[in-house]
């Protein structure tokens, strides 16, 4: 879980989110959190789709997935390390339903 703190990359290249400017900004903003490399860093991912395949329909579905960024690049985006945390459903009259898993 400490790979992000130990890996070395060339200056100017990005192979992991820990190489990004946003990661360094977060570390500067929250030094108490950043000092411990075993603290878990999570990504919140979502992507909406129309469950019936037609975007003209009024139904939509938005899965919300949580992914830990402490792993190496080859593990970060593997399905076994992605956790479905909730599904947001929107119906024809725009009532929004949250389903927590």
XYZ file of C-alpha atoms in Angstrom:
101
model
C 0.000 0.000 0.000
C 3.021 2.330 0.011
C 4.038 1.951 -3.638
C 3.081 5.543 -4.469
C 5.570 6.837 -1.892
C 8.504 4.643 -3.025
C 8.388 4.589 -6.831
C 10.691 6.673 -8.989
C 9.724 8.169 -12.354
C 11.497 10.408 -14.806
C 10.879 14.123 -14.448
C 8.049 15.180 -16.742
C 6.552 11.706 -17.197
C 3.407 10.441 -15.527
C 2.716 6.741 -15.040
C 0.578 7.010 -11.891
C -1.689 9.657 -10.318
C 1.004 10.211 -7.649
C 3.163 11.797 -10.392
C 0.557 14.508 -11.046
C 0.554 18.100 -9.856
C -2.811 17.561 -8.114
C -1.252 14.866 -5.887
C 1.598 17.198 -4.895
C -0.891 20.017 -4.229
C -2.923 17.710 -1.967
C 0.261 16.721 -0.082
C 1.120 20.394 0.477
C -2.425 21.248 1.565
C -2.718 18.324 4.005
C 0.792 17.575 5.318
C -0.510 15.605 8.326
C -2.184 13.154 5.948
C 0.697 13.067 3.447
C 3.394 12.268 6.005
C 2.061 8.706 6.471
C 2.392 6.751 3.181
C 0.032 4.004 4.414
C -2.943 6.376 4.470
C -5.348 5.189 1.805
C -5.948 7.513 -1.143
C -9.179 6.890 -2.979
C -10.570 7.889 -6.359
C -14.283 8.371 -6.895
C -15.273 7.410 -10.448
C -18.625 7.673 -12.199
C -19.969 7.379 -15.711
C -23.604 7.606 -16.701
C -25.394 5.570 -19.319
C -28.897 4.950 -20.598
C -29.811 1.386 -19.551
C -31.880 0.796 -22.685
C -29.179 2.053 -25.049
C -31.029 5.130 -26.283
C -30.057 8.562 -25.027
C -33.438 9.994 -26.023
C -35.020 8.047 -23.174
C -35.584 9.684 -19.824
C -34.059 6.895 -17.740
C -30.409 7.029 -16.759
C -28.074 5.084 -14.501
C -24.879 6.344 -12.838
C -22.652 3.766 -11.087
C -20.259 5.301 -8.534
C -17.024 3.341 -8.100
C -14.325 3.746 -5.448
C -10.725 2.861 -6.384
C -7.632 2.913 -4.121
C -4.652 4.792 -5.615
C -2.047 3.324 -3.255
C -1.396 0.402 -5.606
C 1.010 0.273 -8.588
C -0.407 1.329 -11.984
C -0.969 -2.270 -13.058
C -3.251 -2.882 -10.079
C -5.084 0.456 -9.655
C -7.604 -0.105 -12.429
C -8.135 -3.860 -12.172
C -11.769 -4.853 -11.551
C -10.928 -6.682 -8.314
C -9.782 -3.374 -6.792
C -12.792 -1.334 -7.940
C -15.671 -1.159 -5.489
C -19.209 -0.283 -6.534
C -20.383 1.986 -3.718
C -23.697 3.234 -5.073
C -25.886 3.480 -8.154
C -27.798 6.664 -8.978
C -30.995 6.071 -10.946
C -33.059 8.794 -12.609
C -36.538 8.086 -13.937
C -38.939 9.716 -16.385
C -40.027 12.430 -13.956
C -36.459 13.017 -12.757
C -36.953 11.406 -9.368
C -33.469 10.406 -8.297
C -32.978 7.131 -6.427
C -29.728 6.293 -4.625
C -28.919 2.622 -4.108
C -26.022 1.970 -1.714
C -24.204 -1.341 -1.954
